[in-house]
mmCIF file of C-alpha atoms in Angstrom:
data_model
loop_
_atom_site.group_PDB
_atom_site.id
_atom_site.type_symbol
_atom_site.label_atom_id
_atom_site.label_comp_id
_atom_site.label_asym_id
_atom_site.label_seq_id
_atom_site.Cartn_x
_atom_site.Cartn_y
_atom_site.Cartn_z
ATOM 1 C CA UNK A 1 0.000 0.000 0.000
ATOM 2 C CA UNK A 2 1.592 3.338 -0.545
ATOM 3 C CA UNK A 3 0.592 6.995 0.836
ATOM 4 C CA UNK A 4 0.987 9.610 -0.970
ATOM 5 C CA UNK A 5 0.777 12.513 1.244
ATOM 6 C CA UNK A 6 -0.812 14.713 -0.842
ATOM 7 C CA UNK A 7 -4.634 14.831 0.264
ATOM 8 C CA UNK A 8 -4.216 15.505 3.796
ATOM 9 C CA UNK A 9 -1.589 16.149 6.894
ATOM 10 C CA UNK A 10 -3.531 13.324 8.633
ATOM 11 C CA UNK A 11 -4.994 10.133 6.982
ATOM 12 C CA UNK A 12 -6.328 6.976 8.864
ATOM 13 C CA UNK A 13 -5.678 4.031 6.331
ATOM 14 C CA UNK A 14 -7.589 0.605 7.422
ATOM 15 C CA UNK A 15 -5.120 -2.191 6.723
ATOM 16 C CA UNK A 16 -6.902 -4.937 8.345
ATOM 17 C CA UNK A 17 -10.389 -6.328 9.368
ATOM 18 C CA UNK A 18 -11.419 -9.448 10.705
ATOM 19 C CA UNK A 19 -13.250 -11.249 13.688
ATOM 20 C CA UNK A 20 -9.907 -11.507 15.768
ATOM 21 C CA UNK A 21 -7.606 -8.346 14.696
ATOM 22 C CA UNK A 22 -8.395 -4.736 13.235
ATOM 23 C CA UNK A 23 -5.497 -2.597 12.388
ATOM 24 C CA UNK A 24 -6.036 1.325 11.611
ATOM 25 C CA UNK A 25 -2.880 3.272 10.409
ATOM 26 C CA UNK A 26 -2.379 7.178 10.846
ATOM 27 C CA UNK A 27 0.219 8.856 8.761
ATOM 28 C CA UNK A 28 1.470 12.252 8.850
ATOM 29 C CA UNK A 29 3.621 14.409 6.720
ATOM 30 C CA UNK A 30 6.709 15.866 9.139
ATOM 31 C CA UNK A 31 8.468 17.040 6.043
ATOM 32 C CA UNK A 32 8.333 16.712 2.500
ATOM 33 C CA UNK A 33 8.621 13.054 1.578
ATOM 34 C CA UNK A 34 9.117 11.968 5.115
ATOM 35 C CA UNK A 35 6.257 10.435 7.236
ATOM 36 C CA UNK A 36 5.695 9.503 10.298
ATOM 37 C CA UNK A 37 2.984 6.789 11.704
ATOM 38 C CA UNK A 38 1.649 5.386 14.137
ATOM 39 C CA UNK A 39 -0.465 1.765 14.315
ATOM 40 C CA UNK A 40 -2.744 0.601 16.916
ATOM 41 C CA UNK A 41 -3.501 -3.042 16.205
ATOM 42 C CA UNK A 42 -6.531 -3.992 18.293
ATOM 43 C CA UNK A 43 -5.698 -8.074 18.809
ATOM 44 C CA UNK A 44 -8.229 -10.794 19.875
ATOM 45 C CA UNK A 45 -8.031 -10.236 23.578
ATOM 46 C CA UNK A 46 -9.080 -6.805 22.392
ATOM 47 C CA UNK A 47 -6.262 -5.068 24.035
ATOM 48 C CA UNK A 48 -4.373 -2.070 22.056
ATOM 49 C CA UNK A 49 -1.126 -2.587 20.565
ATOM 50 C CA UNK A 50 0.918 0.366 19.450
ATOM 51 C CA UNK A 51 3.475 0.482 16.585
ATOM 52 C CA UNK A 52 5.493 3.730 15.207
ATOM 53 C CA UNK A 53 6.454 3.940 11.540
ATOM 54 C CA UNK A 54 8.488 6.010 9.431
ATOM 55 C CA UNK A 55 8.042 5.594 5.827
ATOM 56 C CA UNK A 56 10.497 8.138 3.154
ATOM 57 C CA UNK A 57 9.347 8.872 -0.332
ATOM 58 C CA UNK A 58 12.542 9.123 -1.531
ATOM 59 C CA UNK A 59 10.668 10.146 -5.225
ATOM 60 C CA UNK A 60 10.081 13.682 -3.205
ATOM 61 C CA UNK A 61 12.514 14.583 -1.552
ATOM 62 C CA UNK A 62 16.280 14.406 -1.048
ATOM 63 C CA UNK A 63 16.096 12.164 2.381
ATOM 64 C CA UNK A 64 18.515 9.459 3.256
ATOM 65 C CA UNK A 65 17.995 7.187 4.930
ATOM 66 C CA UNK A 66 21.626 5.534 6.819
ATOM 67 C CA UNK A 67 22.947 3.415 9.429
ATOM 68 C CA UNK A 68 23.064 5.164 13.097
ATOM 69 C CA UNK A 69 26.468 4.110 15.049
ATOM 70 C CA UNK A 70 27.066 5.330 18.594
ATOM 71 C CA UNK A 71 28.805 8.892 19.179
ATOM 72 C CA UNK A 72 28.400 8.661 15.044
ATOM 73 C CA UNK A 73 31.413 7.041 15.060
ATOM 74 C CA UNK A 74 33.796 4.902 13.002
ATOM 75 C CA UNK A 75 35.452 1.975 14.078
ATOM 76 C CA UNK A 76 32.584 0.531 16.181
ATOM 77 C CA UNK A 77 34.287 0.724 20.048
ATOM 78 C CA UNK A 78 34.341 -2.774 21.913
ATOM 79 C CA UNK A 79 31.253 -2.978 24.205
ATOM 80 C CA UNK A 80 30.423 1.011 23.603
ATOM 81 C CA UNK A 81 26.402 1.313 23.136
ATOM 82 C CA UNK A 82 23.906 3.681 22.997
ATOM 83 C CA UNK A 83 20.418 4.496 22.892
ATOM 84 C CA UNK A 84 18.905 5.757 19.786
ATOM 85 C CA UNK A 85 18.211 9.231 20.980
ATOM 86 C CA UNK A 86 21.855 9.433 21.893
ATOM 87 C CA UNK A 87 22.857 8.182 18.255
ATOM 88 C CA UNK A 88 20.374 10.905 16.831
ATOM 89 C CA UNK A 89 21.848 13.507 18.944
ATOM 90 C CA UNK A 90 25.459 12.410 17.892
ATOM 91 C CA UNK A 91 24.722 12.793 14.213
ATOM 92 C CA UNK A 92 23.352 15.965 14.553
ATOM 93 C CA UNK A 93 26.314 17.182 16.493
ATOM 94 C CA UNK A 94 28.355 15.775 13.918
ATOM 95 C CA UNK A 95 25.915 18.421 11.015
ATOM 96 C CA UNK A 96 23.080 15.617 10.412
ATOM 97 C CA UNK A 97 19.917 17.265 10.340
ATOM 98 C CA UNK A 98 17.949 14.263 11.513
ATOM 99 C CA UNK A 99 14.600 13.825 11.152
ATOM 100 C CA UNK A 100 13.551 10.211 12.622
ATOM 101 C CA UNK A 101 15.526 7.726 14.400
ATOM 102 C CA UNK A 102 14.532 4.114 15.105
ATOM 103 C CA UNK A 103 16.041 0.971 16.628
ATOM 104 C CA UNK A 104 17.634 -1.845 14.708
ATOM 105 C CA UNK A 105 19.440 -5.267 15.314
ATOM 106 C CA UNK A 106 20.158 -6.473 18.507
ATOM 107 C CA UNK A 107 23.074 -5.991 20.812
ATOM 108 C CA UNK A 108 25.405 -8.016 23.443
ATOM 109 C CA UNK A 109 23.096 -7.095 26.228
ATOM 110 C CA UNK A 110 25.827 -9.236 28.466
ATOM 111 C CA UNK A 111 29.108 -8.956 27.207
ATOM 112 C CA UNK A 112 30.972 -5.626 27.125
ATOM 113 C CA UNK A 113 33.961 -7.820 25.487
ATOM 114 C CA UNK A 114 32.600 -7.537 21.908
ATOM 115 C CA UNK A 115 31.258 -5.251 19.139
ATOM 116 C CA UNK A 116 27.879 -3.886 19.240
ATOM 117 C CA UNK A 117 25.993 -4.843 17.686
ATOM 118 C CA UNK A 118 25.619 -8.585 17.097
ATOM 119 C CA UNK A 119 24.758 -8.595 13.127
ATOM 120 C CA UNK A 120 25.806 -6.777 9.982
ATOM 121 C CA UNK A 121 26.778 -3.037 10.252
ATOM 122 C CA UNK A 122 26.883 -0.944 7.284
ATOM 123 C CA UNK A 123 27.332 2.492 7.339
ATOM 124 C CA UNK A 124 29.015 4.808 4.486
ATOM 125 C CA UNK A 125 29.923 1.984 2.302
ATOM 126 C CA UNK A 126 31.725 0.637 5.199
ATOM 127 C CA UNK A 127 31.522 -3.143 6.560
ATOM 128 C CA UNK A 128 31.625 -2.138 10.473
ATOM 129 C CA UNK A 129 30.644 -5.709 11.607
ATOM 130 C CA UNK A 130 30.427 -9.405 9.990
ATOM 131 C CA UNK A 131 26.630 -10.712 8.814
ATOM 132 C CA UNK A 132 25.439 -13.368 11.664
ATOM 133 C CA UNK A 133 24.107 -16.955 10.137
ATOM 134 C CA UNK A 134 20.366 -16.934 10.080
ATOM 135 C CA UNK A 135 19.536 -13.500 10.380
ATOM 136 C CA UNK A 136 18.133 -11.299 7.824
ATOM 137 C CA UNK A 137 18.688 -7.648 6.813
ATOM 138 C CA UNK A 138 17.780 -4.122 5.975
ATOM 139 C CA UNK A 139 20.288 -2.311 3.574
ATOM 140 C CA UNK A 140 20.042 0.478 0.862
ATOM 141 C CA UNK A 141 22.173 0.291 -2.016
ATOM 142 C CA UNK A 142 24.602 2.589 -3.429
ATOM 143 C CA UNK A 143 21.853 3.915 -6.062
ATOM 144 C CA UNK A 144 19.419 4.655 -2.870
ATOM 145 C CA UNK A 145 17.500 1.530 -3.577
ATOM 146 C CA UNK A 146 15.852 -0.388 -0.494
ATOM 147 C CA UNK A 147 16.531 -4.106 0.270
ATOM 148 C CA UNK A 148 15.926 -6.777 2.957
ATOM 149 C CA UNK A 149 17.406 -10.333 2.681
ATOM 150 C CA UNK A 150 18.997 -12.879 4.087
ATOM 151 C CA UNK A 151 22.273 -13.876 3.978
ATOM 152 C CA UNK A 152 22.320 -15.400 -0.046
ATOM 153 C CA UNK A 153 21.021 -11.745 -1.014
ATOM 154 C CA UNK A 154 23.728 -10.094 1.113
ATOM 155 C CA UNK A 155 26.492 -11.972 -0.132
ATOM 156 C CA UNK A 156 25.395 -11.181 -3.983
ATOM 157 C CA UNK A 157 24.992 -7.485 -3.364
ATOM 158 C CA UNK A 158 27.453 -6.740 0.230
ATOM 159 C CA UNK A 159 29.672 -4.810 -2.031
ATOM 160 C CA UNK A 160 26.869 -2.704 -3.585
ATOM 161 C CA UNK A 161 25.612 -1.726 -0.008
ATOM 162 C CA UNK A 162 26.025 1.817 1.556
ATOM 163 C CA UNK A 163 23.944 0.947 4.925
ATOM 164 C CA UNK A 164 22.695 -2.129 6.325
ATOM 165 C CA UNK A 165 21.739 -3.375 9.349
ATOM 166 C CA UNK A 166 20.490 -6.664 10.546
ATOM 167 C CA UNK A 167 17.330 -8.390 12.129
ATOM 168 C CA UNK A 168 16.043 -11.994 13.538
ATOM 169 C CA UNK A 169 12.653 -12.244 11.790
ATOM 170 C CA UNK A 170 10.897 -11.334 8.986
ATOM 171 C CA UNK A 171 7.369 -9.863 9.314
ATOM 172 C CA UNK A 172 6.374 -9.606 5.702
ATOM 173 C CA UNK A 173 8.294 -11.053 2.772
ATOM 174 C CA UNK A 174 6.840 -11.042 -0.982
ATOM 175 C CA UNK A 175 3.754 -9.452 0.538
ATOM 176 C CA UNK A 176 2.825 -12.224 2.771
ATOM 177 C CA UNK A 177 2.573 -12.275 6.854
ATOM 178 C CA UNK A 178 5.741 -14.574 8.412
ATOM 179 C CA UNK A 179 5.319 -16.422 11.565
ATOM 180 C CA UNK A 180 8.240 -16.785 13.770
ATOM 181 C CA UNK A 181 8.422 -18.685 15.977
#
């Protein structure tokens, strides 16, 4: 489904309807070609879930979108992380104007000894940390195009790859719902 921005600041988009889950998505425009939503999945116990989206048109606009490291820094440290916010911050300190931040991969919650974080880290072109076995990914190439894969589709295309960062699970993949288990 794609939103095009254009008819309204605020649209409420019904993705889903059925007797166990309803979905309604809210998009907003926070700059041109950048959006910012939020989901509240109602699920069969009929309690609210809550989900925050960012979505980038980049056929509007000039937006990036690229890999957040902590202190927006190259090397990676050994055990140094970092919240988000404090990644966000960083890059703007460094001349990023920022406009959304959100979390990716997962970290060494337990062991200060190693890099953070645990899968593939791409960020300007550079291969920061190794892709883990059975994990997937979420890159952009060097032309600005989008991809997620697993590790067969990062080893074609790791060289073409100006960000990337990795993931456990799949939610969605050729349009269809995943379960994980």
């Amino acid at each position: 489904m794609d939103y095009d921005g254009d008819t309204s600041p605020s649209q409420e988009i019904l993705l889903a309807q059925n007797a166990e889950i309803s979905s309604k998505l809210t998009y907003d425009r926070l700059y041109d070609g950048f959006y910012y939503g939020k989901e509240t999945i109602q699920n069969s116990a009929n309690s609210a879930v809550n989900t925050f989206v960012t979505k980038v048109d980049h056929a509007k606009s000039t937006l990036a979108i690229v890999t957040g490291v902590p202190d927006n820094k190259t090397p990676l440290e050994v055990g140094k992380r970092q919240t988000v916010s404090a990644q966000a911050n960083a890059a703007r300190a460094a001349g990023q104007n920022v406009l959304g931040a959100v979390n990716a991969d997962f970290f060494y919650i337990n062991d200060d000894s190693k890099i953070q974080p645990e899968g593939v880290c791409i960020k300007d072109g550079q291969k920061l940390t190794d892709y883990k076995a059975d994990t997937y990914f979420f890159g952009i190439k060097n032309d600005g195009t989008p991809v997620i894969g697993d590790e067969e589709v990062f080893n074609a295309i790791s060289d073409n790859l100006k960000e990337a960062v990795s993931g456990r699970h799949l939610l969605v993949q050729n349009g269809e719902v995943q379960t994980n288990t």
